[in-house]
Coordinates of C-alpha atoms in Angstrom, one line a residue:
X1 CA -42.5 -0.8 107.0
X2 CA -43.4 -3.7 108.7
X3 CA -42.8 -5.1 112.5
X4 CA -42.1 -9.1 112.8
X5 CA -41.9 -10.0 116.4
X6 CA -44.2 -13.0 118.1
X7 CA -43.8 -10.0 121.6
X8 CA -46.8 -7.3 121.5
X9 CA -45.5 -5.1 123.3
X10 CA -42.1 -4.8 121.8
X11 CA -44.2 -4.1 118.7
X12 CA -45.8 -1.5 120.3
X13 CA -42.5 -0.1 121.9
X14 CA -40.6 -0.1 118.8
X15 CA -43.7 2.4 117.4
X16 CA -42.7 4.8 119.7
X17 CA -39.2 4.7 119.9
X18 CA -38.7 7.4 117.2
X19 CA -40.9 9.2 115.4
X20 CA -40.8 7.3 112.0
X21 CA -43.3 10.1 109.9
X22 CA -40.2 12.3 110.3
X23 CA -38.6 10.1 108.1
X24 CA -41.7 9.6 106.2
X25 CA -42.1 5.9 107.1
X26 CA -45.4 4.4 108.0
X27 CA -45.4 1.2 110.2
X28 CA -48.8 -0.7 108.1
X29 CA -48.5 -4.0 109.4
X30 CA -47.2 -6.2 112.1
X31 CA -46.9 -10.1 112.2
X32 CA -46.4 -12.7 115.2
X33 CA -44.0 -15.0 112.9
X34 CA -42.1 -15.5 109.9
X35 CA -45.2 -17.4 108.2
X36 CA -47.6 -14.4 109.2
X37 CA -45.0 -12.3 107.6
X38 CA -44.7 -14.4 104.6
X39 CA -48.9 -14.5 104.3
X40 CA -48.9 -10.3 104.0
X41 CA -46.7 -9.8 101.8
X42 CA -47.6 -12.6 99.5
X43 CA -50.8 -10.1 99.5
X44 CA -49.7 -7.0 99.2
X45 CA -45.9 -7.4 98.0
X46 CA -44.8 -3.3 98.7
X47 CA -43.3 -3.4 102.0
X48 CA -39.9 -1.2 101.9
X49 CA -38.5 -2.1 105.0
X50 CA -38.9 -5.3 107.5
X51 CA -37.7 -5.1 111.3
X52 CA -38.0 -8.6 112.0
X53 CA -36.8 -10.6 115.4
X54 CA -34.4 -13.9 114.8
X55 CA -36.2 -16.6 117.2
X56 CA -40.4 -16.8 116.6
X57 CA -42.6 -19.5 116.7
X58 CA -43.8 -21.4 113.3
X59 CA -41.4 -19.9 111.3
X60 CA -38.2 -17.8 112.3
X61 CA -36.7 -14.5 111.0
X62 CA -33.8 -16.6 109.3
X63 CA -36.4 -18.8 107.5
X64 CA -38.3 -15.8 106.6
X65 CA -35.0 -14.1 104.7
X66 CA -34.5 -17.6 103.1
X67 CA -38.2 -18.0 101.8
X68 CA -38.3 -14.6 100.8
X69 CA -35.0 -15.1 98.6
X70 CA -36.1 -18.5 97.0
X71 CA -39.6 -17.3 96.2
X72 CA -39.2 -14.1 95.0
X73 CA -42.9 -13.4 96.4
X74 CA -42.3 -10.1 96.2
X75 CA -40.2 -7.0 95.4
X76 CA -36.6 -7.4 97.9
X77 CA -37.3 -5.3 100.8
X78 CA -34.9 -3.9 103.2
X79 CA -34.0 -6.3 105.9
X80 CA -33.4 -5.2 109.9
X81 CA -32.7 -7.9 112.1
X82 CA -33.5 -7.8 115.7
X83 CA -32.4 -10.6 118.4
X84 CA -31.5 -10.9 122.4
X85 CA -28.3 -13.5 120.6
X86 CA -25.2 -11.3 119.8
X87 CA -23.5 -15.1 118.4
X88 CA -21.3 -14.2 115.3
X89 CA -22.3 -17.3 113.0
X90 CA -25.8 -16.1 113.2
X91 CA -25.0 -12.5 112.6
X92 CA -23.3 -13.5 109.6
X93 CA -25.4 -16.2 108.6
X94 CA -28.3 -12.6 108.2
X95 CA -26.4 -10.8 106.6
X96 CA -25.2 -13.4 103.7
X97 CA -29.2 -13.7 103.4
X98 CA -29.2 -10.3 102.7
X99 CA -29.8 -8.3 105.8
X100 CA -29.0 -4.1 105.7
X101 CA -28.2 -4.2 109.5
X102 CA -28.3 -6.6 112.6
X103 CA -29.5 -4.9 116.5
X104 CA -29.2 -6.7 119.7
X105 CA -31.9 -6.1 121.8
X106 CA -30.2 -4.8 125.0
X107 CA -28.1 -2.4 122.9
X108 CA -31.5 -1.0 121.3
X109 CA -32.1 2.6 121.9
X110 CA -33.1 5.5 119.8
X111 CA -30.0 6.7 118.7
X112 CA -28.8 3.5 117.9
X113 CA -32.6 2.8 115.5
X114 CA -32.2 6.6 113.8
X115 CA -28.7 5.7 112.7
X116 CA -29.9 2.1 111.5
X117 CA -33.1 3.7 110.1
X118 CA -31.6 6.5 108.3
X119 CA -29.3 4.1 106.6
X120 CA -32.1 1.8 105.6
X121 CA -33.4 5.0 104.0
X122 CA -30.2 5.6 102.2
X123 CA -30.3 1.8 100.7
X124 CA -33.7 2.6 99.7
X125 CA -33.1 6.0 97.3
X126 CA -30.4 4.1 95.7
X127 CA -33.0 1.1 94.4
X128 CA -35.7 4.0 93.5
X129 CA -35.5 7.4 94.0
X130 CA -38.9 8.3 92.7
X131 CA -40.6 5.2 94.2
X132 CA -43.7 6.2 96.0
X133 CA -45.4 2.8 98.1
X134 CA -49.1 1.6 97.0
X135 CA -49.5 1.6 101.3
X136 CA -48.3 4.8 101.5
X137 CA -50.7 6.5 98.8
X138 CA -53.6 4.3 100.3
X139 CA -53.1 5.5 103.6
X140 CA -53.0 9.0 102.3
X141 CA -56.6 8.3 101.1
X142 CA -57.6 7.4 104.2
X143 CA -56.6 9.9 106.5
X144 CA -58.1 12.3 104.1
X145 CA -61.3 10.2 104.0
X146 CA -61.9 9.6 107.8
X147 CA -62.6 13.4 107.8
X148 CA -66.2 12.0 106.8
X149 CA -66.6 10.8 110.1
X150 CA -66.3 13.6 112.0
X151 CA -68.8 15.9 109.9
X152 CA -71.5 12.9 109.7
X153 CA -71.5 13.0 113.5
X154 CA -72.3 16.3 114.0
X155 CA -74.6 16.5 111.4
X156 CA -78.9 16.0 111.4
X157 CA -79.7 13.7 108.5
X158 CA -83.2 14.3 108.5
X159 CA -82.7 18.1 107.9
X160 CA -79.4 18.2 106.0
X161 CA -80.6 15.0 104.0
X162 CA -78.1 16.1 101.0
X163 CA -74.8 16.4 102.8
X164 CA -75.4 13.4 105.1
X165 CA -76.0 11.3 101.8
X166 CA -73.0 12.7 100.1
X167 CA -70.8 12.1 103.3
X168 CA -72.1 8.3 103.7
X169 CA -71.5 7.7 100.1
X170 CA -67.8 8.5 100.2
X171 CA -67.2 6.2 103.6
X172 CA -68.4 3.6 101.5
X173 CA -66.8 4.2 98.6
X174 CA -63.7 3.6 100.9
X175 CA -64.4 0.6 103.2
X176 CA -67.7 -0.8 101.5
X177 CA -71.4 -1.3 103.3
X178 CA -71.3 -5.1 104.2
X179 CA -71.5 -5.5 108.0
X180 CA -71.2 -2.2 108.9
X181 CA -70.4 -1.7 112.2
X182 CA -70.1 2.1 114.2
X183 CA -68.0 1.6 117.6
X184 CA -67.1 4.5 120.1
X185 CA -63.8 3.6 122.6
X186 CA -63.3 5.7 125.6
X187 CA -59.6 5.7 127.3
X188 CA -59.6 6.4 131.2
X189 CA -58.2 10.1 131.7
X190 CA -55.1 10.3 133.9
X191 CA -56.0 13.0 136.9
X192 CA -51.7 13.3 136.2
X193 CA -51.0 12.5 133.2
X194 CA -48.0 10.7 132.4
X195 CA -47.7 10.9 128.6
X196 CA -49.0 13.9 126.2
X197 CA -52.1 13.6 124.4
X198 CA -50.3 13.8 121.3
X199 CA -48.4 10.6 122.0
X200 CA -51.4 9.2 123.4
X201 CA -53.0 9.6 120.3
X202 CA -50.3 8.3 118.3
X203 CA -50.4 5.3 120.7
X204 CA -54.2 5.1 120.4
X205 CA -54.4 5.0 116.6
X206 CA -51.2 2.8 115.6
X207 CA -53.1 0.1 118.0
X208 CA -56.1 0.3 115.9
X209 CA -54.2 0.4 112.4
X210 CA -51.9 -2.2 113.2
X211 CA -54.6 -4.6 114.5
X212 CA -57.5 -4.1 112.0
X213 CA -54.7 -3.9 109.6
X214 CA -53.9 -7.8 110.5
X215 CA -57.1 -8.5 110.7
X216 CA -57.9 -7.3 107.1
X217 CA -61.0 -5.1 108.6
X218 CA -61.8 -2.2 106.2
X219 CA -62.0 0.8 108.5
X220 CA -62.1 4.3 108.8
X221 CA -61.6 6.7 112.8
X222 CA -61.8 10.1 114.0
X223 CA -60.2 10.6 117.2
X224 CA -62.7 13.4 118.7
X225 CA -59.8 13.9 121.3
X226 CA -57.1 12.3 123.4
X227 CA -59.9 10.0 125.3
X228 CA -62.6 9.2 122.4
X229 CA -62.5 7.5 119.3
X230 CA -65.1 6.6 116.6
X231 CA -64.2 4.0 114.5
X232 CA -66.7 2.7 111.1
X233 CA -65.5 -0.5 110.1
X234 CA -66.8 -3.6 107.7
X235 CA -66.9 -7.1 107.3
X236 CA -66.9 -8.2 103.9
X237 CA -66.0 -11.1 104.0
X238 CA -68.3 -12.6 106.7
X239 CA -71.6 -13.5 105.7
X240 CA -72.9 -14.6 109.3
X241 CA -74.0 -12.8 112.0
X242 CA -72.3 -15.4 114.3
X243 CA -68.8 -15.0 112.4
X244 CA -69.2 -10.9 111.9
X245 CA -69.8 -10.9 115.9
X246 CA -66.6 -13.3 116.6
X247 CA -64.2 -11.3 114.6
X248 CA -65.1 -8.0 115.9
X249 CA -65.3 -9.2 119.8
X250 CA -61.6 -10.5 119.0
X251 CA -60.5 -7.5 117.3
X252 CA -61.9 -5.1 119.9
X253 CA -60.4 -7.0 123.1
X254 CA -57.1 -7.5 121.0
X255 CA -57.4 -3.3 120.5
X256 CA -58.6 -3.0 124.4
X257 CA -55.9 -5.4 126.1
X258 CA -53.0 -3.8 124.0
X259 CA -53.9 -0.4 125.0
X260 CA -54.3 -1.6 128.7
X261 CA -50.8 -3.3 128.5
X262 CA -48.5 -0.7 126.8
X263 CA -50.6 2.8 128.3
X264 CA -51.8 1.2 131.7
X265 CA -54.7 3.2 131.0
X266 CA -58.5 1.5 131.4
X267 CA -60.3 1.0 128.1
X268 CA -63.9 0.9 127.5
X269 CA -65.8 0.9 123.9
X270 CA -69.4 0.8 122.5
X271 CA -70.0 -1.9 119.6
X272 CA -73.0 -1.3 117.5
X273 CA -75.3 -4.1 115.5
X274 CA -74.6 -4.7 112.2
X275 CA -76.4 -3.2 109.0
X276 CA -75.7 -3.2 105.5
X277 CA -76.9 0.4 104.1
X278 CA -75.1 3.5 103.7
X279 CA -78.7 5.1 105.7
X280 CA -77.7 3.2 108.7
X281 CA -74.5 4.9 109.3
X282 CA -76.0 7.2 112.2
X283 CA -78.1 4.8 113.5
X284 CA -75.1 2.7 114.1
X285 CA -73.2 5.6 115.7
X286 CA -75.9 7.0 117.5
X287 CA -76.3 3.2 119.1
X288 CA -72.7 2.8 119.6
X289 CA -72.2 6.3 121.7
X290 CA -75.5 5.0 123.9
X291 CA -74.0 2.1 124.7
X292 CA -70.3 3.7 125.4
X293 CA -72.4 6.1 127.8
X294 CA -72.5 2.7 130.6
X295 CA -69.3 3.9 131.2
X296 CA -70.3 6.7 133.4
X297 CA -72.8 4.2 135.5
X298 CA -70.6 1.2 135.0
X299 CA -66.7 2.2 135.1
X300 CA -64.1 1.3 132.6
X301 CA -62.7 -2.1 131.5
X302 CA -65.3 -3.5 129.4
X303 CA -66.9 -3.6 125.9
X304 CA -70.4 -3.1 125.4
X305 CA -72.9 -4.9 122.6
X306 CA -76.3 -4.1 121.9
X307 CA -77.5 -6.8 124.1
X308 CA -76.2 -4.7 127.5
X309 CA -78.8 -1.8 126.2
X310 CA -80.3 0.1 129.4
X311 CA -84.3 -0.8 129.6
X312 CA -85.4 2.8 129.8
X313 CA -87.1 4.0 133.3
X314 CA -90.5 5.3 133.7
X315 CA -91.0 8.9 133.3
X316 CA -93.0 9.1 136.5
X317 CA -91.1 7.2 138.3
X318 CA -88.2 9.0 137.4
X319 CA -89.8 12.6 138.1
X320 CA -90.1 11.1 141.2
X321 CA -87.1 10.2 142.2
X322 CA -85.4 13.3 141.5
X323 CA -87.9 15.1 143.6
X324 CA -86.7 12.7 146.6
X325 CA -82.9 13.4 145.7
X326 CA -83.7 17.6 145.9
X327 CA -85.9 17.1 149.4
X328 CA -82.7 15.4 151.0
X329 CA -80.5 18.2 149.6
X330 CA -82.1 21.2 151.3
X331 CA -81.7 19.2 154.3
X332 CA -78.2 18.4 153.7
X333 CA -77.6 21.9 153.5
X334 CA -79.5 22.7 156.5
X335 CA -77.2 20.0 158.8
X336 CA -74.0 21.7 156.7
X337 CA -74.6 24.8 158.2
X338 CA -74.0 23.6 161.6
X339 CA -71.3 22.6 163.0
X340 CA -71.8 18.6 163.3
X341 CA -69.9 16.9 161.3
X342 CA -71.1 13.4 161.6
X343 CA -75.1 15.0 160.7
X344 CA -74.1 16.0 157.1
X345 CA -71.6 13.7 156.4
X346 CA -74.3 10.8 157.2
X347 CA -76.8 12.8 155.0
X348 CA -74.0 12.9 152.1
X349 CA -74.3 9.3 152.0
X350 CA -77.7 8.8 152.5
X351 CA -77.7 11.6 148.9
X352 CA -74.5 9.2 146.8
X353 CA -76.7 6.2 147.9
X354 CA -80.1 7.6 146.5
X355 CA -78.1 8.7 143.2
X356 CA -76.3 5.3 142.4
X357 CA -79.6 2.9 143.5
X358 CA -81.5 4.9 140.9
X359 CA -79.0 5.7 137.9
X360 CA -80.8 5.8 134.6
X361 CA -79.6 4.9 131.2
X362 CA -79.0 8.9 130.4
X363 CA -76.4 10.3 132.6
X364 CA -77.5 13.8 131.4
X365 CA -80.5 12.8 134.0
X366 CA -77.9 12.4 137.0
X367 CA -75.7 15.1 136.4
X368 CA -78.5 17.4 136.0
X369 CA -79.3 16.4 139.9
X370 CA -75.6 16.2 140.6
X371 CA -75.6 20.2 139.4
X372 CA -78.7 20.8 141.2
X373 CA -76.4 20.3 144.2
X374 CA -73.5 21.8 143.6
X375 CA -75.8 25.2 143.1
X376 CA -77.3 24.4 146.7
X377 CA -74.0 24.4 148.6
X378 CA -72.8 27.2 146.3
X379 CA -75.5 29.4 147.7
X380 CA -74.2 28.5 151.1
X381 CA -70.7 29.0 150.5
X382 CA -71.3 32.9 148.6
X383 CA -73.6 33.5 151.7
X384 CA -70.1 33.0 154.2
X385 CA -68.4 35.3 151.8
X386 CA -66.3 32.6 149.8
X387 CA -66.2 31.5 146.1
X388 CA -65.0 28.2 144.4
X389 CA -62.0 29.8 143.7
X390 CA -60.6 30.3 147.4
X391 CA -61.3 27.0 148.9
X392 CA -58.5 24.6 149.0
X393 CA -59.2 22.4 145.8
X394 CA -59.0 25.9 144.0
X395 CA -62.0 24.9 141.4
X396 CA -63.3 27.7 139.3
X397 CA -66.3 26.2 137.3
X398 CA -67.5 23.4 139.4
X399 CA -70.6 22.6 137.0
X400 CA -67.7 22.3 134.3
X401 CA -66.0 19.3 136.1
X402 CA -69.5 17.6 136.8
X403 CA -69.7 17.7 133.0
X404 CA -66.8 16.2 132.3
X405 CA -66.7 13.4 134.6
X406 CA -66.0 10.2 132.9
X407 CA -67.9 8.3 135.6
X408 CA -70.6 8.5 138.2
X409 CA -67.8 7.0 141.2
X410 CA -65.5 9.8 140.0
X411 CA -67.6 12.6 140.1
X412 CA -69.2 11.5 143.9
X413 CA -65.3 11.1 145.0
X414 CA -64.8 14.6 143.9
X415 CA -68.2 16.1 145.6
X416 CA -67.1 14.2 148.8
X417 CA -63.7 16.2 148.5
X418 CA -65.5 19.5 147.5
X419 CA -67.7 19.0 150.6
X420 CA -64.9 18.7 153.0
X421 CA -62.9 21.3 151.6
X422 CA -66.4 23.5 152.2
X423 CA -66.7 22.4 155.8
X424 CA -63.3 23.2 156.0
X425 CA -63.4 26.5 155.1
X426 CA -66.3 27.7 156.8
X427 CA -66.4 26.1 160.1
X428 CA -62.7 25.2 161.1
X429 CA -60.9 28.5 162.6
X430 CA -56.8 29.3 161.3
X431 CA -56.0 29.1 165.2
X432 CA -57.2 25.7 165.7
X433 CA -55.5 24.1 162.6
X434 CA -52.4 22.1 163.1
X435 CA -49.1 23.7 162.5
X436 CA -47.4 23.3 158.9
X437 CA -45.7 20.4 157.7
X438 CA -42.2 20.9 156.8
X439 CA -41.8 20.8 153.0
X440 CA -41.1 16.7 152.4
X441 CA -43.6 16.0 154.7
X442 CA -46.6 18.2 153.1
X443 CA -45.5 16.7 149.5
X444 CA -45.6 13.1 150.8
X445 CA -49.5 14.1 152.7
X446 CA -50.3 15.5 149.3
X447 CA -49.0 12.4 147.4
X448 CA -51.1 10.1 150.2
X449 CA -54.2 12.0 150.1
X450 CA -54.2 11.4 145.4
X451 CA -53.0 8.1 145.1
X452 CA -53.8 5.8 148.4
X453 CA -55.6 4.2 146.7
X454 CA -52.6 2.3 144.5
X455 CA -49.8 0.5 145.4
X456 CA -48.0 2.8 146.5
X457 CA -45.3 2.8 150.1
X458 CA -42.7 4.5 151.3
X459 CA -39.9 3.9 149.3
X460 CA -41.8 5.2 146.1
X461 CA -43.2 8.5 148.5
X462 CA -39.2 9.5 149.1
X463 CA -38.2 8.9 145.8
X464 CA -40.7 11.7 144.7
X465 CA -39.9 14.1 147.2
X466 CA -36.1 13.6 147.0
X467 CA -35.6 12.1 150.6
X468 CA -34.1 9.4 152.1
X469 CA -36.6 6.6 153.9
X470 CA -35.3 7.0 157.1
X471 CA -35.9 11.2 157.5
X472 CA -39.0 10.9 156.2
X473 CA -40.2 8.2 157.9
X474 CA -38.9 9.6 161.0
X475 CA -40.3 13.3 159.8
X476 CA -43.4 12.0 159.3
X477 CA -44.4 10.6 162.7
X478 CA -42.9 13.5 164.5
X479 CA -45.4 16.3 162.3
X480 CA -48.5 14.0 161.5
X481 CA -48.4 12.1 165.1
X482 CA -48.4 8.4 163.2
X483 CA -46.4 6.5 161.2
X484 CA -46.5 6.6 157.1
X485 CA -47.9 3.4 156.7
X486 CA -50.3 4.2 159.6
X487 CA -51.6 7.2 157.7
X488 CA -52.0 5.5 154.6
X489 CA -53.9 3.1 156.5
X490 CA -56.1 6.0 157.8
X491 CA -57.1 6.9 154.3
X492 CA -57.7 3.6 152.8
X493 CA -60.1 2.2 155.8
X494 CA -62.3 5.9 155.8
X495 CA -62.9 4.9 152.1
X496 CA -63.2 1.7 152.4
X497 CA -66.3 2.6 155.1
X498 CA -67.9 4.6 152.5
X499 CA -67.5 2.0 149.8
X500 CA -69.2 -0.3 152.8
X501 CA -72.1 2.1 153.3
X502 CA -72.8 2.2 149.4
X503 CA -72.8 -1.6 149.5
X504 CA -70.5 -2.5 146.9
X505 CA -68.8 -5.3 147.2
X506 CA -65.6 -6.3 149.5
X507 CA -63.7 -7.9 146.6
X508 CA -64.1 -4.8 144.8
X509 CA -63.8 -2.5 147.6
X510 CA -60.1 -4.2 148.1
X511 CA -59.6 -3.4 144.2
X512 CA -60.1 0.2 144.6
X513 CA -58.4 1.2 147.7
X514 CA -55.1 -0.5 146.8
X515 CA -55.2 -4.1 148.4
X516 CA -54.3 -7.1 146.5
X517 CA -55.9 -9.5 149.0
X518 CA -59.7 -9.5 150.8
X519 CA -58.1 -11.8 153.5
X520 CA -55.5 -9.4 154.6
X521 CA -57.9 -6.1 154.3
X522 CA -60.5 -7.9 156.1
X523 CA -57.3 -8.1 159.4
X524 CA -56.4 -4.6 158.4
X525 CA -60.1 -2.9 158.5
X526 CA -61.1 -5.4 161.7
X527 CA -57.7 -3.9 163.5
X528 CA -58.9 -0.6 163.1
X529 CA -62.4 -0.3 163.6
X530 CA -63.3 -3.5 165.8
X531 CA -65.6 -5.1 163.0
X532 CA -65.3 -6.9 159.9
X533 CA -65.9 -5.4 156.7
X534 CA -69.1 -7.6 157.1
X535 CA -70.1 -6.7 160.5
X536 CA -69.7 -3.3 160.1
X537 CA -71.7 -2.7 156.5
X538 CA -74.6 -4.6 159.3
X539 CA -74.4 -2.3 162.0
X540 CA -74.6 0.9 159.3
X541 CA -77.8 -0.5 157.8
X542 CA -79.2 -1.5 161.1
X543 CA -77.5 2.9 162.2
X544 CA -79.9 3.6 159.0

């Protein structure tokens, strides 16, 4: 099948409505007009079905039927018209062109698209009953053959020389070994996640088919799991670097900003040079998945090319920083033990600080340190007769969750939580805590203390706890002493201070605690603390 609609993220909608394998249909190309249309199948000529919109730039899904009829460029497919105009003259004018069926956008919804799809189907076994597509049996191949992938990953080349040979043979008996290029993409894991990893992946993988696809990229990709991708692709056509390197930075932020769009999920991949032996395969890889690893140091949202390479640190110098890192732990822990919260709390920072001014290229390196830690305030907590277990983030493994961090920022959040949640437990007495929350208002605390820092308010807060604005707000003052907005405030301006003490930078500071505008957090922090963002990150370093 293919999708004709000049609006991405219909495309992308209209992937997902059903689930078209059940009916064994495979979506293998989408086009922006009626002359993209026309372009692919004047190629390829074995499309059995066409969901095309009515009003497209260039060339329009009625001039599309009539080309198709007066040409005869390929086999008659089965036609779907989709269009926001319900006008009868139009309607009819489709189906004398030889539409199957005609669906209005507003009244598009999965049962109506089985019942259109299934009759499509229908039209289809009549024409051929034993007709099996040229698409279909090449995409067949290619799932089979992008099990390659995966094995020549895991694999040593220099000691299983045979196997590695065998395995790079066969990925370019499928997609050649002009311009090779190895990529690895990393998706942003949800903390809640929203949507299954299954339909992530499907999400994930149509993206990449349908725009390579376009593009006419040869390509093979193993999806490692619901957040990692490796994808081998070539450029045959290309015989520049400068051209090779334009069409895959399109292709890749094409890939990236549809993902972003339709999953609202932050994308970040690792582009390798380009090579033209079967030998380099690895190499590529092995350069991509270095280059993906900026992530952890860097955050999500971009793409990485060899030219944003870490220059690797001196060994010395590197010893020696890590040395500095374990001195200041033991005397975290010593200030942790006593009951001044301001002491450790300032030494905690003084610790992030150290880590982020001297990340490496390897975050093995930090999260080694990072661990180093978490077994120093793990002795301290077994020593006050607790485990991971009973404190109120209920952790189990904590080394485990250093491991899989995604990002350096992520993992020092959590630690900062994990160290509260410590103190917590081991210096604040059951009598002294506050009394409990009714039911809404614990649910909307819990809800505040994950997600302040996105847009969230009040109205969406009641909505999730299944109460009406007024109660909660009035609810909320009564059991937590200020208002709702107050305590989102609260939370955004305590981690916005942080942000301030590691020095990053206001406009970004405003980006990750939830405000749209520098100017109006700059009123909001100043209101509440007496400085300016500005003023304040001076007083700290002149504190330090």
């Amino acid at each position: 099948m293919m999708i004709v609609d000049d609006e991405p993220l219909l495309r992308l909608a209209l992937h997902q409505m059903i689930p078209w394998h059940d009916f064994n249909i495979q979506i293998v190309c989408e086009a922006n007009d009626g002359a993209e249309a026309i372009s692919f199948l004047r190629q390829h000529g074995d499309i059995d079905v066409v969901i095309t919109d009515i009003k497209m730039p260039k060339m329009s899904g009625i001039d599309l039927l009539r080309e198709c009829n007066a040409s005869e460029i390929c086999k008659p497919p089965v036609w779907i018209i989709l269009s926001a105009n319900s006008d009868y003259e139009i309607v009819r004018h489709t189906f004398l062109l030889g539409a199957l069926d005609y669906i209005v956008k507003t009244e598009l919804d999965e049962e109506h698209l089985i019942r259109v799809v299934t009759k499509a189907i229908q039209t289809l076994k009549l024409k051929s009953t034993q007709r099996i597509s040229h698409v279909e049996a090449n995409e067949w191949g290619r799932t089979k053959t992008e099990q390659y992938i995966s094995k020549l990953i895991h694999i040593n080349p220099e000691v299983e020389k045979f196997e590695y040979d065998q395995l790079t043979a066969r990925i370019c008996e499928s997609i050649g070994e002009v311009n090779q290029v190895a990529a690895v993409m990393c998706i942003k894991r949800q903390t809640e996640p929203w949507m299954s990893d299954t339909k992530k992946g499907s999400i994930v993988a149509q993206t990449i088919q349908t725009v390579l696809h376009s593009m006419s990229i040869p390509f093979l990709y193993d999806r490692q799991d619901a957040d990692n991708y490796v994808l081998f692709l070539t450029l045959p056509e290309e015989r520049s670097w400068s051209a090779s390197r334009y069409k895959i930075q399109f292709a890749f932020q094409l890939i990236k900003t549809r993902i972003e769009q339709y999953m609202n999920m932050k994308v970040s991949i690792g582009v390798s040079d380009t090579a033209n032996s079967r030998k380099d395969w690895r190499r590529l890889y092995d350069q991509a998945k270095q280059l993906a690893a900026k992530i952890y140091f860097e955050g999500f949202g971009r793409i990485f090319y060899p030219e944003h390479a870490h220059v690797e640190q001196d060994s010395t110098k590197l010893t020696a920083q890590k040395e500095e890192i374990k001195r200041i732990i033991v005397d975290f822990i010593r200030f942790f033990s006593l009951e001044d919260k301001l002491a450790w709390e300032h030494k905690l920072e003084q610790i992030m600080k150290i880590i982020v001014r001297n990340k490496g290229s390897d975050p093995l390196v930090t999260k080694e340190v990072l661990a180093d830690f978490i077994w120093g305030i793990g002795t301290f907590l077994y020593q006050k007769g607790l485990r991971w277990d009973e404190l109120d983030c209920k952790i189990s493994y904590p080394f485990e969750a250093i491991e899989n961090s995604q990002t350096l920022e992520d993992t020092l959040i959590w630690l900062r939580q994990i160290c509260h949640s410590i103190y917590s437990a081991t210096h604040e007495s059951r009598n002294t805590r506050d009394e409990p929350n009714s039911l809404p208002v614990l649910k909307a605390k819990q809800l505040v203390d994950s997600h302040y820092r996105e847009n969230i308010n009040l109205s969406f807060i009641c909505e999730m706890v299944g109460v009406s604005e007024s109660y909660l707000s009035k609810q909320f003052s009564k059991e937590v002493g200020c208002t709702f907005v107050q305590y989102v405030t609260n939370h955004r301006i305590e981690e916005s201070k942080r942000l301030l003490r590691m020095n990053m930078k206001i406009s970004d500071i405003c980006e990750q605690i939830g405000y749209l505008n520098p100017e109006h957090f700059s009123r909001v922090f100043k209101k509440a603390t007496g400085y300016s963002p500005r003023a304040y990150r001076g007083k700290f370093r002149e504190i330090v």
